[in-house]
PDB file of C-alpha atoms in Angstrom:
ATOM      1  CA  MET A 183      -0.160  -0.105   0.113  1.00  0.00           C
ATOM      2  CA  ASP A 184       1.608   3.197  -0.982  1.00  0.00           C
ATOM      3  CA  GLU A 185       2.043   6.213   1.290  1.00  0.00           C
ATOM      4  CA  GLY A 186      -0.626   8.346   0.281  1.00  0.00           C
ATOM      5  CA  LEU A 187      -3.606   5.466   0.405  1.00  0.00           C
ATOM      6  CA  GLN A 188      -2.271   4.473   3.843  1.00  0.00           C
ATOM      7  CA  GLU A 189      -2.760   7.859   5.063  1.00  0.00           C
ATOM      8  CA  SER A 190      -6.214   8.270   3.551  1.00  0.00           C
ATOM      9  CA  VAL A 191      -7.297   4.843   5.197  1.00  0.00           C
ATOM     10  CA  VAL A 192      -5.883   5.783   8.524  1.00  0.00           C
ATOM     11  CA  THR A 193      -7.493   9.236   8.498  1.00  0.00           C
ATOM     12  CA  ILE A 194     -10.826   8.087   7.317  1.00  0.00           C
ATOM     13  CA  SER A 195     -10.722   5.117   9.879  1.00  0.00           C
ATOM     14  CA  VAL A 196      -9.983   7.621  12.927  1.00  0.00           C
ATOM     15  CA  TYR A 197     -12.782  10.015  11.901  1.00  0.00           C
ATOM     16  CA  LEU A 198     -15.185   7.033  11.655  1.00  0.00           C
ATOM     17  CA  ILE A 199     -13.862   5.791  15.069  1.00  0.00           C
ATOM     18  CA  TRP A 200     -14.599   9.289  16.634  1.00  0.00           C
ATOM     19  CA  SER A 201     -17.898   9.332  14.934  1.00  0.00           C
ATOM     20  CA  ALA A 202     -19.213   6.004  16.269  1.00  0.00           C
ATOM     21  CA  GLY A 203     -17.930   6.952  19.859  1.00  0.00           C
ATOM     22  CA  ILE A 204     -19.600  10.242  19.776  1.00  0.00           C
ATOM     23  CA  LEU A 205     -22.885   8.628  18.685  1.00  0.00           C
ATOM     24  CA  PHE A 206     -22.449   5.818  21.400  1.00  0.00           C
ATOM     25  CA  ALA A 207     -21.799   8.604  24.057  1.00  0.00           C
ATOM     26  CA  LEU A 208     -24.746  10.692  23.296  1.00  0.00           C
ATOM     27  CA  ASN A 209     -27.014   7.449  23.137  1.00  0.00           C
ATOM     28  CA  ALA A 210     -25.454   6.496  26.864  1.00  0.00           C
ATOM     29  CA  VAL A 211     -26.460   9.876  28.133  1.00  0.00           C
ATOM     30  CA  GLY A 212     -29.982   9.495  26.994  1.00  0.00           C
ATOM     31  CA  PHE A 213     -30.113  11.424  23.543  1.00  0.00           C
ATOM     32  CA  THR A 214     -33.017  10.481  21.720  1.00  0.00           C
ATOM     33  CA  ALA A 215     -33.580  10.393  17.948  1.00  0.00           C
ATOM     34  CA  THR A 216     -35.677  13.438  18.471  1.00  0.00           C
ATOM     35  CA  SER A 217     -33.216  15.131  20.564  1.00  0.00           C
ATOM     36  CA  MET A 218     -30.538  14.435  17.778  1.00  0.00           C
ATOM     37  CA  THR A 219     -32.918  16.069  15.367  1.00  0.00           C
ATOM     38  CA  VAL A 220     -33.084  19.194  17.176  1.00  0.00           C
ATOM     39  CA  VAL A 221     -29.330  19.300  17.595  1.00  0.00           C
ATOM     40  CA  LEU A 222     -29.004  18.867  13.905  1.00  0.00           C
ATOM     41  CA  GLY A 223     -31.556  21.724  13.264  1.00  0.00           C
ATOM     42  CA  ALA A 224     -29.357  23.937  15.500  1.00  0.00           C
ATOM     43  CA  LEU A 225     -26.319  22.837  13.793  1.00  0.00           C
ATOM     44  CA  GLY A 226     -27.818  23.581  10.302  1.00  0.00           C
ATOM     45  CA  ILE A 227     -28.785  27.088  11.546  1.00  0.00           C
ATOM     46  CA  GLY A 228     -25.222  27.658  12.617  1.00  0.00           C
ATOM     47  CA  LEU A 229     -23.878  26.546   9.420  1.00  0.00           C
ATOM     48  CA  GLY A 230     -26.388  29.131   7.696  1.00  0.00           C
ATOM     49  CA  PHE A 231     -24.748  32.077   9.772  1.00  0.00           C
ATOM     50  CA  GLY A 232     -21.329  31.494  10.586  1.00  0.00           C
ATOM     51  CA  LEU A 233     -19.818  28.099  10.096  1.00  0.00           C
ATOM     52  CA  GLN A 234     -19.961  27.988   6.112  1.00  0.00           C
ATOM     53  CA  ALA A 235     -16.252  28.148   5.616  1.00  0.00           C
ATOM     54  CA  ILE A 236     -15.595  25.334   8.318  1.00  0.00           C
ATOM     55  CA  PHE A 237     -18.379  23.180   6.799  1.00  0.00           C
ATOM     56  CA  ASN A 238     -16.999  23.851   3.337  1.00  0.00           C
ATOM     57  CA  ASN A 239     -13.363  22.943   4.271  1.00  0.00           C
ATOM     58  CA  PHE A 240     -14.625  19.715   6.034  1.00  0.00           C
ATOM     59  CA  MET A 241     -16.588  18.427   2.913  1.00  0.00           C
ATOM     60  CA  SER A 242     -13.533  19.376   0.769  1.00  0.00           C
ATOM     61  CA  GLY A 243     -11.362  17.531   2.995  1.00  0.00           C
ATOM     62  CA  ILE A 244     -13.809  14.470   2.702  1.00  0.00           C
ATOM     63  CA  ILE A 245     -13.406  14.925  -1.199  1.00  0.00           C
ATOM     64  CA  LEU A 246      -9.766  14.817  -1.214  1.00  0.00           C
ATOM     65  CA  LEU A 247      -9.542  11.793   1.160  1.00  0.00           C
ATOM     66  CA  PHE A 248     -11.997   9.970  -1.140  1.00  0.00           C
ATOM     67  CA  GLU A 249     -11.240  10.816  -4.142  1.00  0.00           C
ATOM     68  CA  ARG A 250      -7.498  11.225  -3.677  1.00  0.00           C
ATOM     69  CA  PRO A 251      -6.526  13.834  -6.388  1.00  0.00           C
ATOM     70  CA  ILE A 252      -3.500  14.962  -3.725  1.00  0.00           C
ATOM     71  CA  GLN A 253      -1.954  12.314  -1.808  1.00  0.00           C
ATOM     72  CA  VAL A 254       0.687  12.682   1.510  1.00  0.00           C
ATOM     73  CA  GLY A 255       3.997  12.437  -0.336  1.00  0.00           C
ATOM     74  CA  ASP A 256       2.923  14.322  -3.545  1.00  0.00           C
ATOM     75  CA  ASP A 257       4.938  17.282  -4.872  1.00  0.00           C
ATOM     76  CA  ILE A 258       2.439  20.052  -5.612  1.00  0.00           C
ATOM     77  CA  GLU A 259       2.202  23.340  -6.851  1.00  0.00           C
ATOM     78  CA  VAL A 260      -0.425  26.122  -5.423  1.00  0.00           C
ATOM     79  CA  ASN A 261      -0.080  29.875  -6.194  1.00  0.00           C
ATOM     80  CA  GLY A 262       3.250  29.481  -7.596  1.00  0.00           C
ATOM     81  CA  ILE A 263       4.657  27.787  -4.540  1.00  0.00           C
ATOM     82  CA  TRP A 264       6.333  24.116  -4.923  1.00  0.00           C
ATOM     83  CA  ALA A 265       5.439  22.106  -1.744  1.00  0.00           C
ATOM     84  CA  LYS A 266       5.288  18.443  -0.556  1.00  0.00           C
ATOM     85  CA  VAL A 267       1.961  17.212   1.032  1.00  0.00           C
ATOM     86  CA  ARG A 268       2.655  16.006   4.439  1.00  0.00           C
ATOM     87  CA  GLU A 269      -0.805  15.838   6.194  1.00  0.00           C
ATOM     88  CA  ILE A 270      -4.485  15.785   4.820  1.00  0.00           C
ATOM     89  CA  ASN A 271      -6.913  16.582   7.441  1.00  0.00           C
ATOM     90  CA  VAL A 272     -10.615  17.225   7.520  1.00  0.00           C
ATOM     91  CA  ARG A 273     -10.158  20.872   7.723  1.00  0.00           C
ATOM     92  CA  ALA A 274      -7.044  21.941   6.200  1.00  0.00           C
ATOM     93  CA  THR A 275      -3.751  20.108   4.339  1.00  0.00           C
ATOM     94  CA  ILE A 276      -0.402  20.843   5.579  1.00  0.00           C
ATOM     95  CA  VAL A 277       2.422  21.132   3.152  1.00  0.00           C
ATOM     96  CA  GLN A 278       6.235  21.735   3.363  1.00  0.00           C
ATOM     97  CA  THR A 279       7.922  23.985   1.139  1.00  0.00           C
ATOM     98  CA  TYR A 280      11.300  23.417  -0.187  1.00  0.00           C
ATOM     99  CA  ASP A 281      12.493  26.087   2.229  1.00  0.00           C
ATOM    100  CA  ASN A 282      11.304  23.854   4.985  1.00  0.00           C
ATOM    101  CA  ALA A 283       8.576  26.071   5.770  1.00  0.00           C
ATOM    102  CA  SER A 284       5.269  24.608   6.759  1.00  0.00           C
ATOM    103  CA  LEU A 285       1.907  25.713   5.111  1.00  0.00           C
ATOM    104  CA  ILE A 286      -1.496  25.318   6.172  1.00  0.00           C
ATOM    105  CA  ILE A 287      -3.963  25.367   3.346  1.00  0.00           C
ATOM    106  CA  PRO A 288      -7.626  25.294   3.737  1.00  0.00           C
ATOM    107  CA  ASN A 289      -9.162  22.263   1.930  1.00  0.00           C
ATOM    108  CA  SER A 290     -11.635  24.389   0.211  1.00  0.00           C
ATOM    109  CA  ASP A 291      -8.676  26.221  -1.675  1.00  0.00           C
ATOM    110  CA  LEU A 292      -7.404  22.956  -2.859  1.00  0.00           C
ATOM    111  CA  ILE A 293     -10.780  21.882  -4.325  1.00  0.00           C
ATOM    112  CA  SER A 294     -11.509  25.388  -5.954  1.00  0.00           C
ATOM    113  CA  SER A 295      -8.084  26.551  -6.839  1.00  0.00           C
ATOM    114  CA  GLN A 296      -6.015  25.213  -9.718  1.00  0.00           C
ATOM    115  CA  VAL A 297      -3.511  22.905  -8.354  1.00  0.00           C
ATOM    116  CA  THR A 298      -0.542  21.371 -10.115  1.00  0.00           C
ATOM    117  CA  ASN A 299       0.276  17.753  -8.946  1.00  0.00           C
ATOM    118  CA  TRP A 300       3.578  17.044 -10.279  1.00  0.00           C
ATOM    119  CA  SER A 301       3.516  13.302  -8.641  1.00  0.00           C
ATOM    120  CA  PHE A 302       0.016  12.690  -9.829  1.00  0.00           C
ATOM    121  CA  LYS A 303       1.126   9.613 -12.157  1.00  0.00           C
ATOM    122  CA  ASP A 304       4.877  10.052 -13.274  1.00  0.00           C
ATOM    123  CA  LYS A 305       7.721  11.427 -11.066  1.00  0.00           C
ATOM    124  CA  ARG A 306       9.768  12.420 -13.979  1.00  0.00           C
ATOM    125  CA  ILE A 307       9.412  16.019 -15.277  1.00  0.00           C
ATOM    126  CA  ARG A 308      10.944  17.921 -18.281  1.00  0.00           C
ATOM    127  CA  ARG A 309      13.069  21.035 -17.647  1.00  0.00           C
ATOM    128  CA  ASN A 310      14.062  23.830 -20.274  1.00  0.00           C
ATOM    129  CA  VAL A 311      17.435  25.577 -20.143  1.00  0.00           C
ATOM    130  CA  GLU A 312      17.179  28.647 -22.441  1.00  0.00           C
ATOM    131  CA  VAL A 313      20.775  30.355 -23.640  1.00  0.00           C
ATOM    132  CA  GLY A 314      21.261  33.044 -26.054  1.00  0.00           C
ATOM    133  CA  VAL A 315      24.453  33.186 -28.246  1.00  0.00           C
ATOM    134  CA  ALA A 316      25.973  35.956 -30.306  1.00  0.00           C
ATOM    135  CA  TYR A 317      24.899  36.577 -33.883  1.00  0.00           C
ATOM    136  CA  GLY A 318      27.546  35.009 -35.942  1.00  0.00           C
ATOM    137  CA  SER A 319      27.905  31.936 -33.863  1.00  0.00           C
ATOM    138  CA  ASP A 320      28.347  28.661 -35.183  1.00  0.00           C
ATOM    139  CA  VAL A 321      24.956  27.386 -34.559  1.00  0.00           C
ATOM    140  CA  ALA A 322      25.632  23.415 -35.335  1.00  0.00           C
ATOM    141  CA  LEU A 323      28.342  23.867 -32.874  1.00  0.00           C
ATOM    142  CA  VAL A 324      25.996  25.432 -30.350  1.00  0.00           C
ATOM    143  CA  ARG A 325      23.448  22.581 -30.923  1.00  0.00           C
ATOM    144  CA  ASP A 326      26.145  19.878 -30.569  1.00  0.00           C
ATOM    145  CA  THR A 327      27.546  21.397 -27.647  1.00  0.00           C
ATOM    146  CA  LEU A 328      24.140  21.502 -25.864  1.00  0.00           C
ATOM    147  CA  MET A 329      23.418  18.025 -26.712  1.00  0.00           C
ATOM    148  CA  GLU A 330      26.686  16.908 -25.162  1.00  0.00           C
ATOM    149  CA  VAL A 331      25.987  18.685 -21.935  1.00  0.00           C
ATOM    150  CA  ALA A 332      22.580  16.959 -21.623  1.00  0.00           C
ATOM    151  CA  GLU A 333      24.055  13.298 -22.391  1.00  0.00           C
ATOM    152  CA  LYS A 334      26.948  13.737 -19.882  1.00  0.00           C
ATOM    153  CA  THR A 335      25.114  15.641 -17.040  1.00  0.00           C
ATOM    154  CA  PRO A 336      24.396  13.179 -14.293  1.00  0.00           C
ATOM    155  CA  ARG A 337      20.589  12.495 -13.337  1.00  0.00           C
ATOM    156  CA  VAL A 338      19.818  13.809 -16.724  1.00  0.00           C
ATOM    157  CA  LEU A 339      17.354  10.637 -18.109  1.00  0.00           C
ATOM    158  CA  LYS A 340      18.421   9.056 -21.167  1.00  0.00           C
ATOM    159  CA  LEU A 341      14.702   8.185 -22.170  1.00  0.00           C
ATOM    160  CA  PRO A 342      12.975  10.448 -23.332  1.00  0.00           C
ATOM    161  CA  LYS A 343      15.905  11.534 -25.234  1.00  0.00           C
ATOM    162  CA  PRO A 344      17.060  15.303 -24.584  1.00  0.00           C
ATOM    163  CA  ASP A 345      16.763  17.648 -27.689  1.00  0.00           C
ATOM    164  CA  VAL A 346      17.666  21.098 -28.710  1.00  0.00           C
ATOM    165  CA  ILE A 347      15.441  23.737 -30.454  1.00  0.00           C
ATOM    166  CA  PHE A 348      16.546  26.768 -32.305  1.00  0.00           C
ATOM    167  CA  LYS A 349      13.802  28.980 -30.725  1.00  0.00           C
ATOM    168  CA  ASN A 350      14.436  32.517 -32.004  1.00  0.00           C
ATOM    169  CA  PHE A 351      16.257  35.337 -33.962  1.00  0.00           C
ATOM    170  CA  GLY A 352      16.132  37.545 -30.810  1.00  0.00           C
ATOM    171  CA  ASP A 353      17.052  41.279 -30.598  1.00  0.00           C
ATOM    172  CA  SER A 354      20.495  40.606 -29.528  1.00  0.00           C
ATOM    173  CA  SER A 355      20.973  36.914 -29.712  1.00  0.00           C
ATOM    174  CA  LEU A 356      20.129  33.555 -31.165  1.00  0.00           C
ATOM    175  CA  THR A 357      18.277  31.779 -28.640  1.00  0.00           C
ATOM    176  CA  PHE A 358      18.172  28.063 -28.158  1.00  0.00           C
ATOM    177  CA  LEU A 359      16.278  25.796 -25.655  1.00  0.00           C
ATOM    178  CA  LEU A 360      18.028  22.835 -24.266  1.00  0.00           C
ATOM    179  CA  ARG A 361      15.028  20.161 -23.149  1.00  0.00           C
ATOM    180  CA  PHE A 362      15.776  17.407 -21.038  1.00  0.00           C
ATOM    181  CA  TRP A 363      13.928  14.970 -18.563  1.00  0.00           C
ATOM    182  CA  THR A 364      14.931  14.334 -15.054  1.00  0.00           C
ATOM    183  CA  ARG A 365      13.729  13.186 -11.665  1.00  0.00           C
ATOM    184  CA  LEU A 366      11.284  15.404  -9.954  1.00  0.00           C
ATOM    185  CA  GLU A 367      12.945  15.215  -6.484  1.00  0.00           C
ATOM    186  CA  TYR A 368      16.271  16.827  -7.918  1.00  0.00           C
ATOM    187  CA  PHE A 369      15.408  18.987 -10.969  1.00  0.00           C
ATOM    188  CA  TYR A 370      16.815  22.149  -9.399  1.00  0.00           C
ATOM    189  CA  ALA A 371      20.320  20.762  -8.709  1.00  0.00           C
ATOM    190  CA  VAL A 372      20.121  19.353 -12.549  1.00  0.00           C
ATOM    191  CA  GLU A 373      19.148  22.644 -14.051  1.00  0.00           C
ATOM    192  CA  SER A 374      22.142  24.223 -11.943  1.00  0.00           C
ATOM    193  CA  ASP A 375      24.560  21.481 -13.164  1.00  0.00           C
ATOM    194  CA  VAL A 376      23.364  22.009 -16.861  1.00  0.00           C
ATOM    195  CA  ARG A 377      23.963  25.458 -16.705  1.00  0.00           C
ATOM    196  CA  PHE A 378      27.598  25.085 -14.977  1.00  0.00           C
ATOM    197  CA  GLU A 379      28.658  22.854 -17.727  1.00  0.00           C
ATOM    198  CA  ILE A 380      27.109  25.052 -20.524  1.00  0.00           C
ATOM    199  CA  ASP A 381      29.096  27.831 -19.169  1.00  0.00           C
ATOM    200  CA  ARG A 382      32.344  25.674 -19.171  1.00  0.00           C
ATOM    201  CA  LEU A 383      32.075  24.283 -22.549  1.00  0.00           C
ATOM    202  CA  PHE A 384      30.993  27.576 -24.183  1.00  0.00           C
ATOM    203  CA  ARG A 385      34.119  28.869 -22.764  1.00  0.00           C
ATOM    204  CA  GLU A 386      36.340  26.278 -24.068  1.00  0.00           C
ATOM    205  CA  ARG A 387      34.807  26.536 -27.451  1.00  0.00           C
ATOM    206  CA  ASN A 388      34.705  30.361 -27.732  1.00  0.00           C
ATOM    207  CA  ILE A 389      30.761  30.549 -28.244  1.00  0.00           C
ATOM    208  CA  GLU A 390      29.954  33.858 -26.968  1.00  0.00           C
ATOM    209  CA  ILE A 391      26.895  34.078 -24.609  1.00  0.00           C
ATOM    210  CA  ALA A 392      24.982  37.234 -25.805  1.00  0.00           C
ATOM    211  CA  PHE A 393      23.882  40.067 -23.643  1.00  0.00           C
ATOM    212  CA  PRO A 394      21.750  42.829 -24.651  1.00  0.00           C
ATOM    213  CA  GLN A 395      23.212  45.624 -26.577  1.00  0.00           C
ATOM    214  CA  MET A 396      22.417  48.548 -28.692  1.00  0.00           C
ATOM    215  CA  ASP A 397      24.327  49.496 -31.967  1.00  0.00           C
ATOM    216  CA  ILE A 398      24.669  53.160 -33.112  1.00  0.00           C
ATOM    217  CA  HIS A 399      25.408  53.781 -36.525  1.00  0.00           C
ATOM    218  CA  VAL A 400      26.562  57.504 -37.435  1.00  0.00           C
ATOM    219  CA  ARG A 401      26.100  58.545 -40.915  1.00  0.00           C
ATOM    220  CA  SER A 402      28.878  60.538 -42.431  1.00  0.00           C
ATOM    221  CA  GLY A 403      28.982  62.794 -45.644  1.00  0.00           C
ATOM    222  CA  LEU A 404      26.150  64.994 -44.654  1.00  0.00           C
ATOM    223  CA  ASN A 405      27.239  68.786 -44.984  1.00  0.00           C
ATOM    224  CA  PRO A 406      25.625  71.272 -42.644  1.00  0.00           C
ATOM    225  CA  PRO A 407      23.889  74.054 -44.267  1.00  0.00           C
ATOM    226  CA  LYS A 408      26.200  77.161 -45.211  1.00  0.00           C
ATOM    227  CA  ASN A 409      23.798  79.457 -43.744  1.00  0.00           C
ATOM    228  CA  PRO A 410      22.626  78.478 -40.467  1.00  0.00           C
ATOM    229  CA  GLU A 411      20.196  81.241 -40.165  1.00  0.00           C
ATOM    230  CA  ASN A 412      18.356  79.690 -42.922  1.00  0.00           C
ATOM    231  CA  LEU A 413      17.256  77.195 -40.510  1.00  0.00           C
ATOM    232  CA  VAL A 414      15.286  79.732 -38.722  1.00  0.00           C
ATOM    233  CA  PRO A 415      11.566  80.283 -40.231  1.00  0.00           C
ATOM    234  CA  SER A 416      10.819  83.649 -41.944  1.00  0.00           C
ATOM    235  CA  ALA A 417       8.702  85.977 -39.926  1.00  0.00           C
ATOM    236  CA  GLU A 418       6.971  86.642 -43.088  1.00  0.00           C
TER     237      GLU A 418
END
C-alpha cells in the first residue's frame, strides 16, 4: 500500500471511530432521535450563519480523502509555491515548502483553485534551459555542445531523449532551448549542473553568450547648411 493511500485509510478510520464513539456516548447519556434532530437543526442554523467556511473545508477534506487527487508525499504547486504534502486533515492540508516552511492550506482552496500535482502519475519532469548566443556563432556547434551537456550531465534521463530547439532570432541573440527529462526530486540541482556545464564548454569552444546591446550607426558625409540662419523660419 502506497504512502498516500495508507494515510487516507488511517485518517478516514480515525474519523469514523470518533463519529461512532460520539454517537454511542450521546446514546448512553439519553439522547434520543428527537433530541438529535433538534441538535442537527441547530447545527444547520449555525452553518447558515457562521460556519459555512468550516463546513466547506470539512466537505472538501472528505473529497480529498476519498477521491485522492492529492496524496501525502505528492509534490504540488499552489499559487506559484512548490511544496510536498505532509498531512491531509478534514479541515486543512499541511504542506512543506522546499525552504522547509510548513504551510496550512484550507481544503476548500485545494478543491476550488488550480493545483498542479507533479507526482500524480509520473515522477519524471521535463525542464527547459534557455541560452542566447551572439549573432555569427556556429549554430551547429551550439546545438552539438548543448546535446553533449545533456548527455553527460548526471541525473539527466536517457529516455525520453534530450533535444535542442533553435527557438528564435532575438534582438541581441540567437536563442536556443535545451530540453531534457529528470526526476522530480532533484530537478533544481540538475538545472544548475546543466548551466554550469554550458558555461564551461562555451568558454572552451569560444561560443559567446549574448547580452542585450544597442548598436549606433553614425552616417557621415552630410554637410551642414552654409547659412545656419536659413534654419530659422521667416517671420513673413
